[in-house]
Coordinates of C-alpha atoms and ligand atoms in Angstrom, one line a residue:
M1 CA 0.3 0.1 -0.1
N2 CA 1.2 3.7 -0.7
V3 CA -0.5 5.9 2.3
L4 CA -0.2 9.8 2.3
V5 CA -0.2 11.4 5.9
I6 CA -1.6 15.0 5.9
G7 CA 0.5 17.4 8.3
N8 CA 3.6 19.1 9.3
G9 CA 4.1 18.4 12.7
G10 CA 5.7 16.1 15.4
R11 CA 2.3 14.1 15.5
E12 CA 2.8 13.4 11.7
H13 CA 6.2 12.5 12.0
A14 CA 5.4 10.0 14.4
I15 CA 2.4 8.4 12.8
L16 CA 4.6 7.9 9.9
L17 CA 7.6 6.7 12.1
A18 CA 4.8 3.6 13.2
L19 CA 3.6 3.1 9.6
K20 CA 7.0 2.6 8.4
K21 CA 7.1 -0.4 10.8
S22 CA 4.0 -1.9 8.7
K23 CA 5.3 -4.8 6.3
R24 CA 2.2 -3.9 4.2
I25 CA 3.2 -0.4 3.4
E26 CA 5.5 0.4 0.3
K27 CA 5.7 4.0 0.2
L28 CA 4.7 6.9 2.4
Y29 CA 4.1 10.4 1.4
C30 CA 3.7 13.5 3.7
M31 CA 1.4 16.5 2.7
K32 CA 3.3 19.3 3.6
G33 CA 6.1 17.2 5.9
N34 CA 9.0 18.6 7.5
A35 CA 12.6 17.6 7.5
G36 CA 12.3 14.5 9.6
T37 CA 9.2 13.4 7.7
A38 CA 11.3 13.7 4.1
E39 CA 13.6 11.1 5.7
I40 CA 11.0 8.5 5.5
A41 CA 8.3 9.9 3.3
E42 CA 8.0 11.8 0.0
N43 CA 6.9 15.5 1.1
V44 CA 4.3 16.8 -0.9
D45 CA 4.2 20.5 -1.6
V46 CA 0.4 21.1 -1.3
D47 CA -1.6 23.3 1.1
Y48 CA -3.9 20.6 2.9
M49 CA -6.1 23.3 3.5
N50 CA -6.9 24.2 0.0
V51 CA -9.3 21.6 -0.9
E52 CA -9.5 21.7 -4.8
A53 CA -5.6 21.3 -4.4
V54 CA -6.1 18.3 -2.5
K55 CA -8.6 16.8 -4.9
A56 CA -6.2 17.6 -7.6
Y57 CA -3.2 15.9 -6.4
A58 CA -5.4 12.9 -5.2
D59 CA -7.0 13.0 -8.8
A60 CA -3.8 12.8 -10.2
H61 CA -2.0 10.3 -8.1
P62 CA -4.2 7.2 -8.2
E63 CA -1.2 5.0 -6.4
I64 CA -2.0 6.3 -3.4
D65 CA -4.6 3.8 -1.5
Y66 CA -5.3 5.5 2.0
Y67 CA -5.1 8.8 3.3
V68 CA -4.6 10.0 6.8
I69 CA -5.7 13.3 8.1
A70 CA -4.0 14.1 11.3
P71 CA -4.3 17.9 12.1
D72 CA -7.7 19.4 13.4
D73 CA -8.3 21.9 10.8
P74 CA -8.4 20.1 7.6
L75 CA -10.7 17.8 9.4
A76 CA -13.1 20.5 10.5
I77 CA -13.7 21.8 6.9
G78 CA -14.7 18.2 5.7
L79 CA -11.4 17.0 3.5
V80 CA -12.3 13.5 4.6
D81 CA -15.9 13.9 3.2
E82 CA -14.0 15.5 0.3
L83 CA -11.6 12.5 -0.7
E84 CA -14.4 9.8 0.1
A85 CA -16.6 11.6 -2.1
M86 CA -13.3 10.5 -4.4
G87 CA -13.6 7.0 -3.7
K88 CA -10.9 7.7 -1.4
R89 CA -10.2 5.4 1.6
C90 CA -9.4 7.8 4.6
F91 CA -8.7 7.6 8.6
G92 CA -10.2 10.7 10.3
P93 CA -13.7 11.9 11.3
R94 CA -15.9 13.2 8.7
K95 CA -16.9 17.0 8.9
N96 CA -19.8 16.5 10.9
A97 CA -18.2 14.5 13.3
A98 CA -14.9 16.5 13.5
V99 CA -17.2 19.5 15.2
I100 CA -16.9 17.7 18.5
E101 CA -13.4 19.4 18.8
A102 CA -14.2 22.4 16.3
S103 CA -17.1 23.6 18.4
K104 CA -16.8 23.5 22.3
A105 CA -20.4 24.8 22.5
F106 CA -21.6 21.6 20.6
A107 CA -19.1 19.8 22.5
K108 CA -20.8 21.0 26.1
E109 CA -24.2 20.4 24.4
L110 CA -23.8 17.2 24.0
M111 CA -22.5 16.0 27.0
K112 CA -25.5 17.8 29.0
K113 CA -27.7 16.1 26.8
Y114 CA -26.1 12.6 27.2
K115 CA -25.0 13.0 31.0
I116 CA -21.8 12.9 30.1
P117 CA -19.4 14.1 33.3
T118 CA -18.0 17.4 32.5
A119 CA -17.4 20.9 34.2
E120 CA -20.9 22.6 34.4
S121 CA -21.3 25.5 31.4
E122 CA -23.0 27.7 29.8
T123 CA -23.0 29.2 26.4
F124 CA -23.5 32.5 25.2
D125 CA -23.2 34.8 21.9
D126 CA -24.2 37.8 23.8
Y127 CA -21.8 39.5 25.5
S128 CA -24.0 41.5 28.2
K129 CA -25.5 38.1 29.0
A130 CA -22.5 36.5 29.1
L131 CA -21.4 39.3 31.6
E132 CA -24.3 38.8 33.5
Y133 CA -23.6 35.2 34.1
V134 CA -19.9 35.8 35.0
R135 CA -21.1 38.2 37.6
A136 CA -23.5 35.8 38.7
K137 CA -21.4 33.2 38.9
G138 CA -18.2 34.8 40.5
A139 CA -14.5 33.6 39.8
P140 CA -12.7 31.3 39.6
L141 CA -14.2 30.7 36.2
V142 CA -12.9 29.1 33.0
L143 CA -13.7 30.8 29.5
K144 CA -13.4 29.3 26.2
A145 CA -13.7 30.3 22.6
D146 CA -16.1 28.5 21.1
G147 CA -14.1 27.7 17.7
L148 CA -10.6 26.5 17.1
A149 CA -8.0 28.4 18.4
L150 CA -4.4 26.8 18.0
G151 CA -5.2 25.3 21.7
K152 CA -5.0 29.1 23.1
G153 CA -8.5 29.8 23.4
V154 CA -9.1 29.0 27.0
L155 CA -8.6 31.5 29.7
I156 CA -8.4 30.3 33.6
C157 CA -9.8 32.7 35.4
E158 CA -9.1 33.2 39.0
T159 CA -10.3 36.7 39.9
M160 CA -13.6 38.5 38.8
E161 CA -11.2 41.1 37.1
Q162 CA -9.4 38.5 35.1
A163 CA -13.1 36.7 34.1
E164 CA -14.2 40.6 33.0
E165 CA -11.1 41.7 31.0
G166 CA -11.0 37.7 29.4
L167 CA -14.7 38.0 28.3
K168 CA -14.0 41.5 26.9
E169 CA -11.0 40.3 25.0
I170 CA -12.7 36.9 23.4
M171 CA -16.2 38.5 22.8
L172 CA -15.7 42.1 22.1
D173 CA -12.1 42.6 21.2
K174 CA -12.0 39.0 19.1
A175 CA -8.3 38.1 20.5
F176 CA -9.4 34.8 18.9
G177 CA -11.0 35.8 16.0
A178 CA -14.5 34.4 14.6
A179 CA -13.6 31.6 17.4
G180 CA -15.0 34.5 19.7
N181 CA -18.7 34.9 18.5
K182 CA -19.6 32.1 20.8
I183 CA -18.2 31.5 24.3
V184 CA -18.5 28.9 26.8
I185 CA -18.0 29.6 30.7
E186 CA -17.4 26.7 32.9
E187 CA -17.0 25.7 36.4
C188 CA -13.3 25.6 37.4
M189 CA -12.5 21.9 38.0
R190 CA -9.8 21.4 40.8
G191 CA -7.7 17.8 41.1
L192 CA -8.1 15.5 43.4
K193 CA -4.6 15.7 44.9
Y194 CA -3.0 18.4 42.6
T195 CA -3.5 22.0 41.7
P196 CA -4.6 23.1 39.2
G197 CA -5.5 19.7 38.2
E198 CA -4.6 16.2 37.1
E199 CA -5.2 15.8 33.3
V200 CA -4.8 12.6 31.6
S201 CA -5.2 12.4 27.4
V202 CA -6.9 9.3 26.4
L203 CA -6.2 8.7 23.0
A204 CA -9.0 6.2 21.7
F205 CA -9.5 4.2 18.2
T206 CA -13.3 4.2 17.1
D207 CA -15.2 3.0 14.2
G208 CA -18.4 4.0 15.7
K209 CA -19.1 0.6 16.9
T210 CA -16.6 -0.1 19.3
I211 CA -14.0 2.1 20.9
V212 CA -10.4 1.1 22.3
P213 CA -8.5 3.0 24.5
M214 CA -4.8 3.5 23.5
I215 CA -1.9 3.7 26.9
T216 CA -2.9 6.9 28.4
S217 CA -0.5 9.8 28.7
C218 CA 0.1 13.3 30.3
D219 CA 1.0 16.5 28.4
H220 CA 2.6 19.4 30.1
K221 CA 1.0 22.5 28.4
R222 CA 3.0 25.4 29.7
S223 CA 5.7 27.1 28.3
N224 CA 8.0 26.9 31.8
D225 CA 9.1 24.5 34.7
G226 CA 6.6 23.7 37.3
D227 CA 3.7 24.5 34.8
K228 CA 4.7 27.9 34.9
G229 CA 4.3 30.5 31.9
L230 CA 1.9 30.7 28.7
N231 CA 0.0 27.7 27.5
T232 CA 1.5 26.3 24.6
G233 CA 0.5 23.1 22.1
G234 CA 2.4 21.0 24.4
M235 CA 5.8 21.2 25.9
G236 CA 6.3 17.3 26.7
T237 CA 4.2 14.2 27.4
F238 CA 4.8 10.8 29.2
A239 CA 2.9 7.7 29.0
P240 CA 1.5 5.7 30.8
C241 CA -0.3 8.2 33.3
P242 CA 0.7 7.1 36.6
F243 CA -2.8 7.3 38.2
W244 CA -4.5 5.0 35.4
N245 CA -5.2 1.5 36.0
E246 CA -7.4 -1.3 34.8
K247 CA -10.4 -0.4 37.0
L248 CA -10.2 3.5 36.2
E249 CA -10.3 2.7 32.8
K250 CA -13.3 0.0 32.8
Q251 CA -15.2 3.0 34.8
V252 CA -14.3 5.7 32.3
L253 CA -15.3 3.2 29.3
K254 CA -18.8 3.0 31.3
T255 CA -19.1 6.6 32.3
I256 CA -17.4 8.7 29.2
M257 CA -16.0 6.8 26.0
I258 CA -18.7 4.5 25.1
P259 CA -21.5 7.2 26.0
T260 CA -20.0 9.4 23.7
M261 CA -19.5 7.1 21.0
K262 CA -23.0 6.2 21.3
A263 CA -24.3 10.0 21.6
M264 CA -22.3 11.1 18.5
N265 CA -24.3 7.8 16.8
A266 CA -27.5 9.4 18.3
E267 CA -27.0 12.5 16.6
G268 CA -26.4 11.2 13.1
R269 CA -22.5 12.0 13.7
T270 CA -20.7 8.5 13.7
F271 CA -17.2 9.4 14.5
K272 CA -14.7 7.3 13.0
G273 CA -10.6 7.9 13.6
C274 CA -9.0 8.9 16.7
L275 CA -11.1 10.2 19.3
Y276 CA -9.4 12.1 21.9
F277 CA -10.5 12.7 25.3
G278 CA -8.9 15.1 27.4
L279 CA -9.8 14.0 31.0
M280 CA -9.3 15.3 34.6
R281 CA -9.6 13.7 38.0
T282 CA -11.7 15.5 40.2
D283 CA -12.6 15.0 43.8
K284 CA -16.3 13.9 41.8
G285 CA -14.5 12.0 39.8
M286 CA -13.4 11.8 36.1
K287 CA -14.4 14.6 33.8
V288 CA -14.0 15.4 30.7
V289 CA -12.1 18.6 30.1
E290 CA -12.2 18.6 26.1
Y291 CA -12.7 16.4 23.0
N292 CA -10.1 16.2 20.1
S293 CA -11.2 14.7 17.0
R294 CA -7.4 13.5 15.9
F295 CA -4.5 12.1 17.7
G296 CA -2.9 14.8 20.3
D297 CA 0.3 16.4 19.5
P298 CA 2.7 15.7 21.5
E299 CA 1.0 12.7 23.1
T300 CA 0.7 10.7 19.7
Q301 CA 4.9 10.5 20.0
V302 CA 4.8 8.8 23.2
V303 CA 1.8 6.7 22.4
L304 CA 2.5 5.4 19.0
P305 CA 6.0 4.0 20.1
M306 CA 4.2 1.6 22.7
L307 CA 2.3 0.0 19.9
K308 CA 3.0 -3.4 19.0
T309 CA -0.1 -4.3 16.3
D310 CA 0.6 -2.9 12.9
L311 CA -1.0 0.6 13.0
M312 CA -2.1 0.3 9.3
D313 CA -4.3 -2.9 10.5
I314 CA -5.8 -0.7 12.7
F315 CA -6.7 2.1 10.7
E316 CA -8.2 -0.2 7.7
A317 CA -10.0 -1.7 10.3
V318 CA -11.4 1.7 11.6
T319 CA -12.5 2.3 8.0
E320 CA -14.2 -0.8 7.4
E321 CA -15.8 -0.6 10.7
K322 CA -14.1 -4.0 11.6
L323 CA -12.4 -2.7 14.8
S324 CA -13.7 -5.1 17.0
E325 CA -11.7 -7.7 15.3
V326 CA -8.3 -6.6 15.7
K327 CA -6.3 -7.2 18.9
I328 CA -4.4 -4.3 19.6
E329 CA -1.4 -4.7 21.9
W330 CA 1.0 -2.2 23.6
E331 CA 4.5 -2.6 25.4
D332 CA 5.3 -2.7 28.9
G333 CA 7.4 0.1 30.3
A334 CA 7.5 3.8 29.7
C335 CA 8.0 6.3 27.0
V336 CA 9.2 10.4 27.2
C337 CA 9.1 12.8 24.8
V338 CA 10.7 16.3 25.6
V339 CA 9.8 19.0 23.3
L340 CA 12.8 21.3 22.2
A341 CA 11.5 25.0 21.3
S342 CA 12.6 27.9 19.7
G343 CA 13.6 30.7 22.5
G344 CA 10.5 33.2 22.6
Y345 CA 7.5 30.2 21.8
P346 CA 4.7 30.7 22.4
V347 CA 4.7 34.2 21.7
S348 CA 7.5 35.4 19.0
Y349 CA 10.7 33.5 17.6
I350 CA 13.2 33.5 15.4
K351 CA 13.3 30.6 12.5
G352 CA 16.2 29.4 10.4
K353 CA 18.7 28.9 13.3
E354 CA 20.9 25.8 12.0
I355 CA 20.5 22.7 14.3
T356 CA 23.2 20.4 15.1
I357 CA 22.4 16.6 16.6
G358 CA 25.0 14.9 18.3
D359 CA 24.6 11.4 20.2
V360 CA 21.1 11.0 20.8
G361 CA 21.8 7.2 22.1
S362 CA 18.7 5.0 21.9
A363 CA 16.4 8.2 21.3
Q364 CA 13.9 8.8 18.7
I365 CA 13.9 12.4 17.0
V366 CA 10.9 13.7 16.0
H367 CA 10.7 16.3 13.7
A368 CA 8.1 19.2 14.1
G369 CA 8.9 22.8 13.0
T370 CA 12.2 21.9 10.9
A371 CA 13.3 22.4 7.4
I372 CA 16.1 21.9 4.9
K373 CA 17.8 25.3 3.7
D374 CA 21.1 25.2 1.7
G375 CA 21.8 21.6 3.0
K376 CA 21.2 22.3 6.7
L377 CA 18.7 21.3 9.0
V378 CA 17.4 24.6 10.4
T379 CA 14.5 25.7 12.7
A380 CA 11.2 26.5 10.9
G381 CA 8.5 26.8 14.0
G382 CA 8.1 27.1 17.5
R383 CA 7.9 23.6 18.5
V384 CA 11.2 22.3 16.6
L385 CA 11.9 18.7 17.7
G386 CA 10.8 16.4 20.2
V387 CA 13.5 13.8 22.0
V388 CA 11.6 10.4 22.3
A389 CA 12.9 7.7 25.0
K390 CA 11.6 4.5 26.2
G391 CA 12.4 2.9 29.5
K392 CA 11.5 0.2 31.9
D393 CA 10.0 3.3 33.7
I394 CA 9.1 6.6 33.2
E395 CA 12.2 7.5 35.3
E396 CA 14.3 5.7 33.1
A397 CA 12.6 7.1 29.8
R398 CA 13.2 10.6 31.3
L399 CA 16.7 10.2 32.0
K400 CA 17.4 9.0 28.4
A401 CA 15.4 11.9 26.6
Y402 CA 17.4 14.3 28.7
S403 CA 20.6 12.9 28.3
A404 CA 20.2 12.7 24.5
A405 CA 18.9 16.7 24.5
E406 CA 22.2 17.9 25.9
N407 CA 23.4 16.8 22.6
I408 CA 21.3 18.9 20.5
H409 CA 21.8 22.4 20.2
W410 CA 21.0 25.7 18.3
E411 CA 20.7 29.0 19.1
N412 CA 18.2 30.0 21.9
M413 CA 16.9 26.5 22.3
H414 CA 14.4 26.1 25.1
Y415 CA 13.0 23.1 26.6
R416 CA 11.5 22.3 30.0
K417 CA 13.4 20.1 32.6
D418 CA 10.8 19.0 34.3
I419 CA 8.6 16.8 31.7
G420 CA 7.8 13.4 33.3
V421 CA 7.9 14.6 37.1
K422 CA 4.6 15.6 37.9
Y423 CA 1.9 13.0 39.9
R424 CA 4.8 11.0 41.0
E425 CA 2.7 9.3 43.5
G426 CA -0.2 8.3 41.1
Ligands
AMP1 P1 -8.8 22.8 26.5 O1 -8.4 23.3 25.6 O2 -10.2 23.0 26.6 O3 -7.8 21.5 26.9 O4 -8.2 23.8 27.8 C1 -7.1 24.0 28.1 C2 -6.5 23.7 29.5 O5 -7.3 24.6 30.3 C3 -6.6 22.1 29.7 O6 -5.9 21.1 29.4 C4 -6.8 22.5 31.8 O7 -5.6 22.1 31.7 C5 -7.4 23.8 31.7 N1 -9.2 23.8 31.5 C6 -9.7 23.8 30.8 N2 -10.9 23.8 31.1 C7 -11.0 23.9 32.5 C8 -11.8 23.6 33.6 N3 -13.4 23.5 33.5 N4 -11.5 23.5 35.0 C9 -10.0 23.2 35.2 N5 -9.2 23.5 34.1 C10 -9.8 23.9 33.0
LIG2 N1 -1.4 18.0 23.0 C1 -2.8 18.2 23.1 C2 -3.5 18.6 22.0 O1 -3.0 17.8 20.9 O2 -4.5 19.1 22.0

């Protein structure tokens, strides 16, 4: 088979690395890809948000048997629907199911209607009504722009001042553009043992009939050590989550995952692909923080290396709605990914810095914002590389990842030193 993966980041490189292990794959392609994907796949220079351009490419390349649509934005505009209409086989939800991520108001409405545990919330499109609600509820509150905002449309407001300011930013100043036409105002959840909260990312394969959680992982969203600094796309991950166990998985399947799959079916929006559950362990049990309609980044970088089963077999089973027939197996042990970012990310940073990679031992370097310029490897984004290492436990994996990271350099490189340290006691 010849398989094309859509996307440019670390997640896509990690998916390609997993597919590369498949015995059934002859050639891999990546649209548009980066310097890392170019090493294992043919990079295709087509803008994947330009539906007509993607269709023209697909039409001209009948040798490509299967498309994996990894990022949220092409899913949200219905790229899967368009490719399927041409008779192409795809991994990823259709537009009417991708809305579970593309609209937070939709997701909250769904959870309310089907009694899926989540933070209490109300949705508004009118500023003065929203303000009235904020004043009635009082701080702390969480404000969420309805639409896609590169993971930045969420404001945790500890004081009334922050809440009123945030509301104005989102709804009047349109800090996140049209994503802020509607706003979700949520109760602020607290972790059971840790503040602000104990979060776990559970990615799951689903074909709409069966849902199978993958190995769990934990992201580090803030830019600096100790969960300080601004929210980013994710500065590192580890798998599995220390407080996860079989009993909790059973319970979450029963109260959250299966009800979500069934709710989407009942709404006529069957979800096929990777459904990502961002969950929080609270004093009132596990609750949904967010849904994503895709693999997480950088969660994928620590989840897929632990997969023993052929990923292509799973993808096809999802497409053919035969997921129940596949036995999905995982390695024991743990995996850690430390993201190396451009200094200044997520605000402003300089691209084009030359990268040198020394001895990284058994670590796998996953590329995100990289490019080749004049024959040299250079930075081309905020998150540049992920250093991924496996070990018998998180501690061993993190030591390997950090010793590899020490041998990678570019001017003004920044990374967190505490990936894999949180929730130590489970
Ligand atoms: P989201 O984009 O919805 O995942 O939100 C980004 C981050 O904000 C989450 O990973 C949480 O750390 C935090 N967050 C979102 N909603 C809540 C909430 N209701 N209570 C506490 N923290 C939240
Ligand atoms: N790492 C969080 C996300 O992919 O949304």
